[in-house]
C-alpha cells in the first residue's frame, strides 16, 4: 500500500498528516516550528518527525509517494520558496532540500493556496474544479483553484485576494505597505478596526462600548444580539468582501467561493451581507456563483498539501 | 501538409484566416455577417466561404486540422455558446453544428479571450504563458491566459475585466446594467464621457471645447498637445485601469498585461498613467509585471482561434 505525507508549516507549529493514496487522512500530529537561525531547523525537524513516525508504524520509505508542504510565504510555480519572513527563509528549493534530508519527493505551495486546494478536494468545494477560497483570519488569505490546480501566479502572488485595493481614503498602512487593501477591513483585525472607527465616530449606545478590548468575536456576538453598531461594522466589512469577490469573478469566474478562517464560524451573519454585495456588484453572467463555508478547518492545509503530491504524480 | 482555419465573428463582418500547421498566417479575407433570422446563416456562410476557398486552392478537406472560432458572446468551457446578442444566437453547440455543415472539427472561444490567446501566442505576449489582455475599444474587453490556455470561466465570464466594479458614485448605467464598471471610464466611450464631465464641471479653457463632438481620438490628440483638461481625463481613466489591473494581479498574477484595441494606438500617453497607478496599487510581489502593447491588431482573433485548434490537438 502507498501513502503520502503532508506538512503545513505555520509560524508556531507544523501540522503533519499521514494519508492513504486514496486521500484518506489516517493520522495527524503537530511539532513546534523552530524559527531560530533563520529557520534552518524547520525542514530537518519535519524530516526527523516523519522518519520517527514511519519507523514506529513500521512503514517502509518506499511506500511513501511524496511529501506536500504548505508554506507561509510566496511559492513560485516551480515550487521553490521565494522569501518567507515568518520562518526567516530566503530562497529555498524545498524539493531539493527535503529530498536530501529524507529521500522523499517533495512539493510545495503557499499555505493559503494549499488550503484552497484541500477545501476544493475534500471540503466546502467538493465536486467543483474552479473555486476561490478566502480565509478570514488575522489577515485575509486567498487561493485560486482552476481545473483542480492551484494558480500560484508568476511571482507567487496568485490568490492574494486580501490585497485587492478597496478604499482610496485609507490613512493607515496594511501589513503589505499599501493603504486600503481588502485585508484592512474584512479580516478579523479589519473588522475590529472598522468597529473601532464606528464607535469613535458615533455617540450611539452600543454593547461594544462595555468591552475593554473589542475583538472580532465580540463584534459578531453583539451583532447576533442585534447591536446596531456591531451590525453596521459587519455590513461594512463584508460588503467590501462581496465587492472584491465580484472583481475576482470578473477575472476567473469560479463556480464557488469558499469562505474559511476563524471569522467564518459566524456563518450567515457574514454570508448574508457578502451575498447581498456580491449580487449587487457582480457581472450578470456570474450571478449564480455559490458562496459556501469551508469545512476542513485547520486540516485544509494538510489535505491540500497531500493533493499537491497526488496531482504531481498524475501529471 | 496540414492547415487550420479561423473565423473571428463580429457584428458586421467575419474575419477568416488560413494558417499552416506551424501557425503561419497564409491568407486572410472577410465576409459580411448576416444577422437576419437570428443569425441562422452565420455558420452556413462561413462553411461555404471556407469550402469555396479550399476548392479554389485545391486543398483537400482531409488536410484541415480544424476550425477555430471567436464569438462575440459568452462561451462556456466546453466551447458551446451561451447567448450571443449581437448575432441573435441563443445556445449554440458550435462544434456539433459546424461539423455537420463542413465535416471539420470546430472549437470556439469568446472573441476577447481568443484575441488574448492570439496575442500571447504570436503578438505582444510572445514568450509568456501567463498573460492578461485588455482591449480598449468601444468597451473594455479582457482575456486571461494561464499556462497558454484561455480561462473561459465557469459561466463564460472569465476575463470580463471591463466589468470590475470601480466607482460607487456612478449615476449612469453600464451596458451590462450595473453602475461604475471599469468600462464606463477606460474604454474609448468611457474616456469621452470622463472628458465630457470634466468639461462640464470646469470653466477652464480647453482645446476640446472647439469640437462639436468630442471623440476618444480628439482627447488623445489634445492631450498630446498639452491640453490640461484632456490630460486630466486620460489620467483619470487610465489610473482606474491601472488600479483594476492591480486587482487582476492579486487574483492571477500574470507575467504580462497586453493593452490592445483602438485606444492603445496612443501608446505611452496611456501606458504612463496606467503604469503609475498599477505601481501604486499592486501587491509588492507583482510590481515587476510587464505592461506592453498588443501587436496583432485586428488579426489577434484569427490567430487565437487557430491556436484553439492547435491546443485541442495537443491535448
Coordinates of C-alpha atoms in Angstrom, one line a residue:
Chain A
X1 CA 0.0 0.0 0.0
X2 CA 1.2 3.6 -0.8
X3 CA 0.9 6.7 1.4
X4 CA 1.6 10.4 1.3
X5 CA 2.7 12.8 3.9
X6 CA 1.8 16.5 4.5
X7 CA 3.4 19.4 6.4
X8 CA 1.5 22.6 6.8
X9 CA 4.1 25.0 8.2
X10 CA 2.9 27.8 10.5
X11 CA 4.8 30.4 12.4
X12 CA 4.5 28.4 15.7
X13 CA 3.6 24.8 14.8
X14 CA 3.9 22.5 11.9
X15 CA 0.8 20.4 11.3
X16 CA 1.7 17.0 9.9
X17 CA -0.6 14.5 8.2
X18 CA -0.4 10.9 7.1
X19 CA -2.7 10.0 4.2
X20 CA -3.6 6.9 2.2
X21 CA -3.0 7.0 -1.5
X22 CA -6.8 7.5 -1.9
X23 CA -6.6 10.7 0.1
X24 CA -7.9 9.5 3.4
X25 CA -6.4 11.2 6.5
X26 CA -5.1 8.3 8.6
X27 CA -3.2 10.3 11.2
X28 CA -2.2 13.8 12.1
X29 CA 0.0 15.5 14.7
X30 CA 1.9 18.7 15.4
X31 CA 5.5 19.7 16.1
X32 CA 6.8 23.1 17.1
X33 CA 8.2 25.4 14.4
X34 CA 11.8 26.3 15.4
X35 CA 12.4 29.6 13.8
X36 CA 15.9 30.1 15.3
X37 CA 18.9 30.7 13.0
X38 CA 16.6 31.8 10.1
X39 CA 14.5 28.7 10.4
X40 CA 17.3 26.3 9.3
X41 CA 15.9 23.5 11.5
X42 CA 12.4 23.6 10.2
X43 CA 12.9 21.1 7.3
X44 CA 15.3 18.8 9.3
X45 CA 12.7 18.7 12.2
X46 CA 10.0 17.7 9.8
X47 CA 12.1 15.1 8.2
X48 CA 13.0 13.6 11.7
X49 CA 9.4 13.7 12.8
X50 CA 8.2 11.9 9.7
X51 CA 11.1 9.4 9.9
X52 CA 10.3 8.6 13.5
X53 CA 6.6 8.2 12.7
X54 CA 7.2 5.8 9.8
X55 CA 9.7 3.7 11.9
X56 CA 7.2 3.5 14.7
X57 CA 4.4 2.4 12.3
X58 CA 6.8 0.0 10.5
X59 CA 6.1 1.7 7.1
X60 CA 8.9 1.4 4.5
X61 CA 10.1 4.7 2.9
X62 CA 9.5 3.1 -0.5
X63 CA 5.7 3.1 0.3
X64 CA 5.7 6.9 0.5
X65 CA 4.6 8.6 -2.7
X66 CA 5.9 12.0 -1.6
X67 CA 5.5 14.9 0.9
X68 CA 3.5 18.0 0.3
X69 CA 4.2 21.3 2.0
X70 CA 2.1 24.4 2.8
X71 CA 4.4 27.4 3.3
X72 CA 3.5 30.7 4.9
X73 CA 5.2 32.8 2.1
X74 CA 5.4 33.2 -1.6
X75 CA 5.9 30.0 -3.6
X76 CA 6.8 30.2 -7.3
X77 CA 5.1 27.9 -9.8
X78 CA 8.1 25.6 -9.8
X79 CA 7.6 25.0 -6.1
X80 CA 10.5 27.0 -4.8
X81 CA 10.0 29.4 -1.9
X82 CA 10.8 33.0 -2.6
X83 CA 11.1 34.6 0.9
X84 CA 9.2 33.5 3.9
X85 CA 9.5 36.2 6.5
X86 CA 7.7 34.2 9.3
X87 CA 10.3 31.4 9.1
X88 CA 13.3 33.6 8.3
X89 CA 13.8 31.9 5.0
X90 CA 15.1 33.5 1.8
X91 CA 15.0 31.4 -1.4
X92 CA 14.6 27.7 -0.6
X93 CA 14.3 24.9 -3.1
X94 CA 12.1 22.7 -0.9
X95 CA 12.0 19.7 -3.3
X96 CA 15.8 19.6 -3.5
X97 CA 16.4 20.3 0.2
X98 CA 13.8 17.9 1.6
X99 CA 14.9 15.1 -0.8
X100 CA 18.4 15.4 0.6
X101 CA 17.1 15.2 4.1
X102 CA 14.5 12.4 3.7
X103 CA 14.9 10.8 0.3
X104 CA 11.3 11.7 -0.4
X105 CA 9.9 13.6 -3.4
X106 CA 8.6 17.0 -2.1
X107 CA 6.1 19.5 -3.5
X108 CA 5.3 23.0 -2.0
X109 CA 2.6 25.6 -2.3
X110 CA 1.7 28.8 -0.5
X111 CA -0.3 27.9 2.6
X112 CA -3.4 29.8 1.6
X113 CA -3.3 28.3 -1.9
X114 CA -2.8 24.8 -0.5
X115 CA -5.7 25.2 2.0
X116 CA -7.8 26.2 -1.0
X117 CA -6.8 23.1 -2.8
X118 CA -7.7 21.0 0.2
X119 CA -11.1 22.6 0.6
X120 CA -11.8 22.0 -3.1
X121 CA -10.7 18.4 -2.9
X122 CA -12.3 17.3 0.3
X123 CA -14.1 20.2 1.9
X124 CA -16.6 23.0 1.0
X125 CA -15.6 22.9 -2.6
X126 CA -16.0 19.2 -3.1
X127 CA -17.3 18.4 -6.6
X128 CA -16.1 21.6 -8.1
X129 CA -12.9 22.2 -10.1
X130 CA -12.9 26.0 -10.3
X131 CA -13.0 27.6 -6.9
X132 CA -11.7 30.6 -4.9
X133 CA -11.1 30.2 -1.2
X134 CA -11.0 33.2 1.1
X135 CA -9.7 32.8 4.6
X136 CA -10.8 35.4 7.1
X137 CA -8.3 35.2 9.9
X138 CA -5.7 37.7 11.3
X139 CA -5.4 38.7 7.6
X140 CA -7.4 37.8 4.5
X141 CA -5.8 34.9 2.7
X142 CA -6.9 33.6 -0.7
X143 CA -6.3 30.8 -3.0
X144 CA -7.5 30.3 -6.6
X145 CA -8.0 26.8 -7.9
X146 CA -8.7 26.3 -11.7
X147 CA -9.2 22.8 -13.2
X148 CA -8.3 21.4 -9.9
X149 CA -4.9 23.0 -9.7
X150 CA -3.5 26.0 -7.8
X151 CA -2.9 29.2 -9.6
X152 CA 0.4 30.1 -8.0
X153 CA 0.9 33.2 -10.0
X154 CA 4.0 34.3 -12.0
X155 CA 5.5 36.0 -8.9
X156 CA 3.9 33.7 -6.3
X157 CA 1.1 36.3 -5.8
X158 CA -1.8 34.3 -7.2
X159 CA -4.8 34.4 -4.9
X160 CA -3.5 37.4 -2.9
X161 CA -7.2 38.5 -2.6
X162 CA -6.5 40.3 0.7
X163 CA -4.5 42.9 -1.2
X164 CA -7.1 43.9 -3.7
X165 CA -7.3 47.7 -3.5
X166 CA -10.6 48.7 -2.0
X167 CA -10.5 52.1 -0.4
X168 CA -8.7 55.2 -1.6
X169 CA -9.2 57.3 1.5
X170 CA -7.4 54.9 3.9
X171 CA -4.9 56.6 6.2
X172 CA -3.4 53.6 7.9
X173 CA -1.0 51.1 6.3
X174 CA -1.7 47.5 5.5
X175 CA 0.9 44.9 6.6
X176 CA 2.0 44.9 2.9
X177 CA 2.8 48.6 2.9
X178 CA -0.1 49.7 0.8
X179 CA -3.2 51.6 2.0
X180 CA -6.8 50.5 1.5
X181 CA -6.3 46.7 1.0
X182 CA -9.3 44.4 1.5
X183 CA -7.5 42.8 4.4
X184 CA -7.6 46.1 6.3
X185 CA -11.5 45.8 6.5
X186 CA -12.5 42.2 6.1
X187 CA -10.1 40.2 8.3
X188 CA -10.7 39.7 12.0
X189 CA -8.4 42.6 12.7
X190 CA -10.0 44.6 10.0
X191 CA -13.5 44.1 11.4
X192 CA -12.2 45.2 14.8
X193 CA -10.7 48.3 13.2
X194 CA -14.0 49.1 11.4
X195 CA -16.0 48.7 14.6
X196 CA -13.5 50.9 16.5
X197 CA -13.9 53.6 13.9
X198 CA -17.6 53.5 14.0
X199 CA -17.5 53.6 17.9
X200 CA -15.3 56.7 17.7
X201 CA -17.4 58.4 15.0
X202 CA -20.8 58.0 16.6
X203 CA -22.1 58.6 20.1
X204 CA -24.7 55.9 19.7
X205 CA -25.1 53.4 22.5
X206 CA -23.5 50.0 21.8
X207 CA -22.9 46.8 23.7
X208 CA -19.3 47.1 22.3
X209 CA -18.6 50.1 24.5
X210 CA -18.6 47.8 27.5
X211 CA -15.6 45.8 26.3
X212 CA -12.1 46.8 27.4
X213 CA -10.8 45.3 24.2
X214 CA -13.1 44.8 21.3
X215 CA -12.4 41.5 19.4
X216 CA -13.8 40.2 16.2
X217 CA -15.7 37.6 18.3
X218 CA -17.2 40.4 20.4
X219 CA -18.4 42.3 17.3
X220 CA -20.0 39.1 15.9
X221 CA -21.6 38.2 19.3
X222 CA -23.0 41.7 19.8
X223 CA -24.3 41.8 16.2
X224 CA -26.1 38.5 16.9
X225 CA -27.8 40.2 19.8
X226 CA -29.0 43.0 17.5
X227 CA -26.5 45.6 18.4
X228 CA -26.9 48.2 15.7
X229 CA -23.3 49.4 15.5
X230 CA -21.8 45.9 15.5
X231 CA -24.2 45.0 12.7
X232 CA -23.1 48.1 10.8
X233 CA -19.5 47.1 11.2
X234 CA -20.1 43.7 9.8
X235 CA -22.2 45.0 7.0
X236 CA -19.4 47.4 6.0
X237 CA -16.6 44.8 6.2
X238 CA -18.5 42.0 4.5
X239 CA -19.9 44.3 1.7
X240 CA -16.3 45.2 0.8
X241 CA -15.5 41.5 0.7
X242 CA -18.6 40.8 -1.5
X243 CA -17.5 43.6 -3.8
X244 CA -13.9 42.3 -4.0
X245 CA -15.4 38.8 -4.8
X246 CA -17.3 40.4 -7.7
X247 CA -13.9 41.6 -9.1
X248 CA -12.5 38.1 -8.6
X249 CA -15.4 36.7 -10.7
X250 CA -14.7 39.2 -13.5
X251 CA -11.2 37.7 -13.7
X252 CA -11.5 33.9 -13.2
X253 CA -15.3 33.4 -12.8
X254 CA -15.2 30.5 -10.3
X255 CA -18.1 28.0 -9.7
X256 CA -17.8 28.5 -6.0
X257 CA -16.3 30.8 -3.3
X258 CA -15.4 29.1 -0.1
X259 CA -15.2 31.3 3.0
X260 CA -13.0 30.0 5.8
X261 CA -10.9 31.1 8.7
X262 CA -11.8 32.0 12.3
X263 CA -14.3 34.7 11.3
X264 CA -16.2 32.3 9.1
X265 CA -17.6 30.5 12.2
X266 CA -20.2 33.3 12.3
X267 CA -21.8 31.7 9.2
X268 CA -24.9 33.5 7.9
X269 CA -24.2 36.6 9.9
X270 CA -21.3 37.2 7.5
X271 CA -22.6 35.3 4.4
X272 CA -25.8 37.4 4.1
X273 CA -24.1 40.7 3.6
X274 CA -21.4 39.1 1.5
X275 CA -24.1 37.6 -0.8
X276 CA -26.0 40.9 -0.9
X277 CA -23.0 42.9 -2.0
X278 CA -21.8 40.2 -4.4
X279 CA -25.1 40.2 -6.2
X280 CA -25.1 43.9 -6.5
X281 CA -21.6 44.2 -7.9
X282 CA -21.1 41.1 -10.0
X283 CA -21.3 40.8 -13.8
X284 CA -24.7 39.2 -14.6
X285 CA -23.3 36.0 -16.1
X286 CA -21.7 35.1 -12.7
X287 CA -24.7 35.8 -10.5
X288 CA -25.2 32.1 -9.7
X289 CA -21.8 31.6 -8.2
X290 CA -22.1 29.5 -5.0
X291 CA -20.8 31.1 -1.8
X292 CA -20.2 28.4 0.8
X293 CA -18.4 27.9 4.1
X294 CA -15.2 26.0 4.5
X295 CA -15.5 22.5 6.1
X296 CA -12.0 21.3 6.9
X297 CA -10.9 23.9 9.5
X298 CA -7.2 23.7 10.3
X299 CA -6.9 20.4 8.4
X300 CA -7.4 22.1 5.0
X301 CA -3.7 22.7 4.7
X302 CA -2.6 19.1 5.2
X303 CA -5.3 17.9 2.8
X304 CA -4.2 20.4 0.1
X305 CA -0.5 19.6 0.7
X306 CA -1.1 15.9 0.0
X307 CA -3.2 16.8 -3.0
X308 CA -0.1 18.6 -4.4
X309 CA 1.7 15.2 -4.2
X310 CA -1.2 13.3 -5.9
X311 CA -1.6 16.0 -8.6
X312 CA 2.1 15.8 -9.4
X313 CA 2.0 12.1 -9.7
X314 CA -1.0 12.3 -12.0
X315 CA 0.7 14.8 -14.3
Chain B
X1 CA 0.8 19.3 -45.4
X2 CA -1.8 20.2 -42.8
X3 CA -3.7 23.5 -42.3
X4 CA -6.1 25.1 -39.9
X5 CA -8.8 27.7 -40.5
X6 CA -10.1 30.5 -38.3
X7 CA -13.3 32.6 -38.1
X8 CA -13.4 35.7 -35.9
X9 CA -17.1 36.6 -36.0
X10 CA -18.0 40.2 -35.4
X11 CA -21.4 42.0 -35.6
X12 CA -20.8 43.2 -39.2
X13 CA -18.0 41.1 -40.7
X14 CA -16.5 37.7 -40.2
X15 CA -12.7 37.7 -40.4
X16 CA -11.4 34.4 -41.9
X17 CA -7.9 33.1 -41.8
X18 CA -6.0 30.2 -43.3
X19 CA -3.0 29.0 -41.4
X20 CA -0.2 26.5 -41.7
X21 CA 0.1 23.8 -39.1
X22 CA 3.1 25.7 -37.7
X23 CA 0.8 28.7 -37.1
X24 CA 1.8 30.9 -40.0
X25 CA -1.0 33.1 -41.4
X26 CA -1.1 32.2 -45.2
X27 CA -4.2 34.1 -46.2
X28 CA -7.0 36.1 -44.7
X29 CA -10.2 37.6 -46.0
X30 CA -13.6 38.8 -44.8
X31 CA -17.3 38.0 -45.4
X32 CA -20.3 40.0 -44.2
X33 CA -22.1 38.8 -41.0
X34 CA -25.7 38.1 -41.9
X35 CA -27.6 38.6 -38.7
X36 CA -31.1 38.1 -40.3
X37 CA -33.3 35.4 -38.8
X38 CA -31.4 35.2 -35.5
X39 CA -28.1 34.8 -37.3
X40 CA -29.1 31.3 -38.7
X41 CA -26.9 31.9 -41.8
X42 CA -23.7 32.9 -40.0
X43 CA -22.3 29.4 -39.7
X44 CA -23.5 28.2 -43.1
X45 CA -22.0 31.3 -44.7
X46 CA -18.6 30.6 -43.1
X47 CA -18.8 26.9 -44.1
X48 CA -19.5 27.9 -47.7
X49 CA -16.7 30.5 -47.8
X50 CA -14.2 28.1 -46.4
X51 CA -15.3 25.4 -48.8
X52 CA -15.1 27.7 -51.8
X53 CA -11.6 28.8 -50.7
X54 CA -10.3 25.3 -50.3
X55 CA -11.7 24.2 -53.7
X56 CA -10.1 27.2 -55.4
X57 CA -6.7 26.4 -53.7
X58 CA -7.2 22.7 -54.4
X59 CA -6.7 21.8 -50.8
X60 CA -8.3 18.6 -49.6
X61 CA -10.7 18.7 -46.6
X62 CA -8.6 15.9 -45.1
X63 CA -5.7 18.3 -44.8
X64 CA -7.6 20.6 -42.5
X65 CA -6.9 20.0 -38.8
X66 CA -9.9 22.0 -37.6
X67 CA -11.6 25.4 -37.5
X68 CA -11.3 27.8 -34.6
X69 CA -14.0 30.5 -33.8
X70 CA -14.0 33.7 -31.9
X71 CA -17.6 34.6 -30.8
X72 CA -18.8 37.9 -29.6
X73 CA -20.6 36.4 -26.6
X74 CA -20.3 34.1 -23.7
X75 CA -18.7 30.8 -24.5
X76 CA -18.7 28.0 -21.8
X77 CA -15.5 26.0 -21.1
X78 CA -16.9 23.1 -23.3
X79 CA -16.9 25.5 -26.2
X80 CA -20.7 25.9 -26.5
X81 CA -22.1 29.4 -27.0
X82 CA -24.4 30.6 -24.3
X83 CA -26.2 33.6 -25.8
X84 CA -24.8 36.0 -28.3
X85 CA -27.0 39.0 -28.5
X86 CA -25.1 40.6 -31.4
X87 CA -25.7 37.6 -33.7
X88 CA -29.2 36.8 -32.3
X89 CA -28.0 33.4 -31.1
X90 CA -29.2 31.6 -28.0
X91 CA -27.4 28.4 -27.0
X92 CA -25.4 27.1 -29.9
X93 CA -23.1 24.0 -29.9
X94 CA -20.6 25.3 -32.5
X95 CA -18.5 22.1 -32.6
X96 CA -21.6 20.0 -33.4
X97 CA -23.3 22.4 -35.8
X98 CA -20.2 23.3 -37.8
X99 CA -19.1 19.7 -38.1
X100 CA -22.5 19.0 -39.7
X101 CA -22.1 21.9 -42.1
X102 CA -18.5 21.3 -43.1
X103 CA -17.2 18.0 -41.7
X104 CA -14.5 19.9 -39.9
X105 CA -13.7 19.7 -36.2
X106 CA -14.5 23.1 -34.6
X107 CA -13.5 24.9 -31.4
X108 CA -14.9 28.1 -30.0
X109 CA -13.9 30.8 -27.6
X110 CA -15.2 34.3 -26.6
X111 CA -13.7 36.9 -29.0
X112 CA -11.8 38.8 -26.4
X113 CA -10.4 35.6 -24.9
X114 CA -9.4 34.3 -28.3
X115 CA -7.7 37.6 -29.1
X116 CA -5.8 37.3 -25.9
X117 CA -4.7 33.8 -26.8
X118 CA -3.6 35.1 -30.2
X119 CA -1.5 38.0 -28.7
X120 CA 0.1 35.6 -26.2
X121 CA 1.0 33.2 -29.0
X122 CA 2.2 35.5 -31.7
X123 CA 1.9 39.1 -30.5
X124 CA 2.7 41.3 -27.6
X125 CA 2.7 38.4 -25.2
X126 CA 5.1 36.2 -27.2
X127 CA 7.3 34.1 -24.9
X128 CA 4.9 34.3 -22.0
X129 CA 2.4 31.7 -20.9
X130 CA 0.5 33.7 -18.2
X131 CA -0.9 36.9 -19.5
X132 CA -3.9 39.1 -19.4
X133 CA -5.0 41.1 -22.4
X134 CA -7.2 44.2 -22.1
X135 CA -8.8 45.6 -25.2
X136 CA -9.7 49.3 -25.1
X137 CA -12.3 49.8 -27.8
X138 CA -16.0 50.8 -27.6
X139 CA -16.0 48.8 -24.4
X140 CA -13.2 47.2 -22.3
X141 CA -12.6 43.6 -23.3
X142 CA -10.4 41.2 -21.4
X143 CA -8.9 37.8 -21.7
X144 CA -6.9 35.7 -19.2
X145 CA -4.4 33.2 -20.5
X146 CA -2.8 30.8 -17.9
X147 CA -0.3 28.1 -18.9
X148 CA -1.0 29.1 -22.5
X149 CA -4.7 28.4 -22.3
X150 CA -7.8 30.6 -22.0
X151 CA -9.6 30.9 -18.7
X152 CA -13.1 30.8 -20.0
X153 CA -14.7 30.9 -16.6
X154 CA -17.4 28.7 -15.2
X155 CA -20.2 30.9 -16.6
X156 CA -18.3 32.1 -19.6
X157 CA -17.3 35.3 -17.7
X158 CA -13.6 34.7 -17.4
X159 CA -11.6 37.8 -18.3
X160 CA -14.6 40.2 -18.1
X161 CA -12.2 42.8 -16.8
X162 CA -14.4 45.7 -18.1
X163 CA -17.0 44.9 -15.5
X164 CA -14.8 45.1 -12.4
X165 CA -16.6 47.5 -10.1
X166 CA -14.6 50.7 -9.8
X167 CA -16.8 53.6 -8.7
X168 CA -19.6 53.6 -6.2
X169 CA -20.9 57.1 -7.0
X170 CA -21.7 56.4 -10.7
X171 CA -25.2 57.5 -11.7
X172 CA -25.3 56.2 -15.3
X173 CA -25.7 52.6 -16.3
X174 CA -23.0 50.4 -17.9
X175 CA -24.2 48.4 -20.9
X176 CA -24.3 45.4 -18.6
X177 CA -26.9 47.0 -16.3
X178 CA -24.5 47.7 -13.4
X179 CA -23.1 51.1 -12.4
X180 CA -19.5 52.0 -12.0
X181 CA -17.8 49.3 -14.2
X182 CA -14.3 49.9 -15.4
X183 CA -15.6 50.0 -19.0
X184 CA -17.6 53.2 -18.2
X185 CA -14.3 55.1 -17.7
X186 CA -11.4 53.3 -19.5
X187 CA -13.0 52.4 -22.9
X188 CA -13.0 54.9 -25.8
X189 CA -16.6 55.8 -24.9
X190 CA -15.6 56.0 -21.3
X191 CA -12.7 58.4 -21.9
X192 CA -15.1 60.6 -23.9
X193 CA -17.6 60.5 -21.0
X194 CA -14.9 61.4 -18.5
X195 CA -13.7 64.3 -20.6
X196 CA -17.3 65.5 -21.1
X197 CA -17.8 65.5 -17.4
X198 CA -14.6 67.5 -16.8
X199 CA -15.6 70.0 -19.5
X200 CA -18.9 70.5 -17.8
X201 CA -17.6 70.8 -14.3
X202 CA -14.8 73.2 -15.0
X203 CA -14.8 76.5 -16.8
X204 CA -11.1 76.1 -17.8
X205 CA -10.1 76.8 -21.4
X206 CA -9.5 73.6 -23.4
X207 CA -8.9 72.7 -27.0
X208 CA -11.7 70.1 -26.6
X209 CA -14.3 72.9 -26.3
X210 CA -13.8 73.6 -30.1
X211 CA -15.0 70.2 -31.1
X212 CA -18.7 69.7 -32.0
X213 CA -18.4 66.0 -31.0
X214 CA -15.5 65.0 -28.7
X215 CA -14.1 61.6 -29.7
X216 CA -11.5 59.5 -27.9
X217 CA -9.1 60.4 -30.6
X218 CA -9.7 64.1 -30.0
X219 CA -9.0 63.6 -26.3
X220 CA -5.7 61.9 -27.1
X221 CA -4.7 64.4 -29.8
X222 CA -5.4 67.3 -27.5
X223 CA -3.5 65.7 -24.6
X224 CA -0.5 65.2 -26.9
X225 CA -0.6 69.0 -27.5
X226 CA -0.5 69.5 -23.7
X227 CA -4.2 70.4 -23.2
X228 CA -4.6 70.2 -19.4
X229 CA -8.2 69.0 -19.3
X230 CA -7.6 66.3 -21.9
X231 CA -4.5 65.2 -19.9
X232 CA -6.6 65.1 -16.8
X233 CA -9.3 62.9 -18.5
X234 CA -6.7 60.4 -19.6
X235 CA -5.0 60.4 -16.2
X236 CA -8.4 59.7 -14.5
X237 CA -9.4 56.9 -17.0
X238 CA -6.1 55.2 -17.2
X239 CA -5.5 55.4 -13.4
X240 CA -8.7 53.4 -12.9
X241 CA -7.4 50.9 -15.4
X242 CA -4.1 50.6 -13.6
X243 CA -5.9 50.1 -10.3
X244 CA -8.2 47.4 -11.9
X245 CA -5.1 45.7 -13.2
X246 CA -3.6 45.7 -9.7
X247 CA -6.8 43.8 -8.6
X248 CA -6.3 41.4 -11.5
X249 CA -2.7 40.7 -10.4
X250 CA -4.0 39.9 -6.9
X251 CA -6.0 37.1 -8.4
X252 CA -4.0 35.5 -11.2
X253 CA -0.6 37.4 -11.0
X254 CA 0.2 37.3 -14.7
X255 CA 3.7 37.8 -16.2
X256 CA 2.4 40.4 -18.6
X257 CA -0.5 42.7 -19.4
X258 CA -1.1 43.3 -23.1
X259 CA -3.0 46.5 -23.9
X260 CA -4.8 46.5 -27.2
X261 CA -7.8 48.0 -29.0
X262 CA -8.2 51.3 -30.9
X263 CA -7.3 53.5 -27.9
X264 CA -4.0 51.6 -27.4
X265 CA -2.6 53.3 -30.5
X266 CA -1.9 56.3 -28.3
X267 CA 0.9 54.2 -26.7
X268 CA 2.9 55.9 -23.9
X269 CA 0.2 58.6 -23.5
X270 CA -1.9 55.8 -21.9
X271 CA 0.8 53.4 -20.7
X272 CA 2.4 56.0 -18.5
X273 CA -0.6 56.7 -16.2
X274 CA -1.5 53.0 -16.3
X275 CA 2.0 52.1 -15.1
X276 CA 2.0 54.8 -12.4
X277 CA -1.4 53.7 -11.0
X278 CA -0.5 50.0 -11.3
X279 CA 2.7 50.5 -9.3
X280 CA 0.8 52.4 -6.6
X281 CA -2.0 49.8 -6.1
X282 CA -0.4 46.5 -6.8
X283 CA 0.8 43.9 -4.2
X284 CA 4.6 44.2 -3.9
X285 CA 5.4 40.8 -5.3
X286 CA 3.8 41.7 -8.6
X287 CA 5.5 45.0 -9.1
X288 CA 7.6 43.7 -12.0
X289 CA 4.7 42.7 -14.2
X290 CA 5.3 43.8 -17.8
X291 CA 2.8 46.1 -19.4
X292 CA 3.0 46.0 -23.2
X293 CA 1.1 47.0 -26.3
X294 CA -0.7 44.5 -28.4
X295 CA 0.9 43.8 -31.8
X296 CA -1.5 41.9 -34.0
X297 CA -4.3 44.5 -34.3
X298 CA -7.4 43.0 -35.9
X299 CA -5.6 39.7 -36.7
X300 CA -5.4 38.8 -33.0
X301 CA -8.7 37.0 -33.2
X302 CA -7.9 34.7 -36.1
X303 CA -4.5 33.8 -34.6
X304 CA -6.1 33.0 -31.3
X305 CA -8.9 31.0 -33.0
X306 CA -6.4 28.8 -34.8
X307 CA -4.4 28.4 -31.5
X308 CA -7.6 26.9 -30.0
X309 CA -7.4 24.2 -32.7
X310 CA -3.7 23.5 -32.2
X311 CA -4.1 23.5 -28.4
X312 CA -7.0 21.0 -28.7
X313 CA -4.9 18.7 -30.9
X314 CA -2.0 18.8 -28.5
X315 CA -4.2 17.9 -25.5

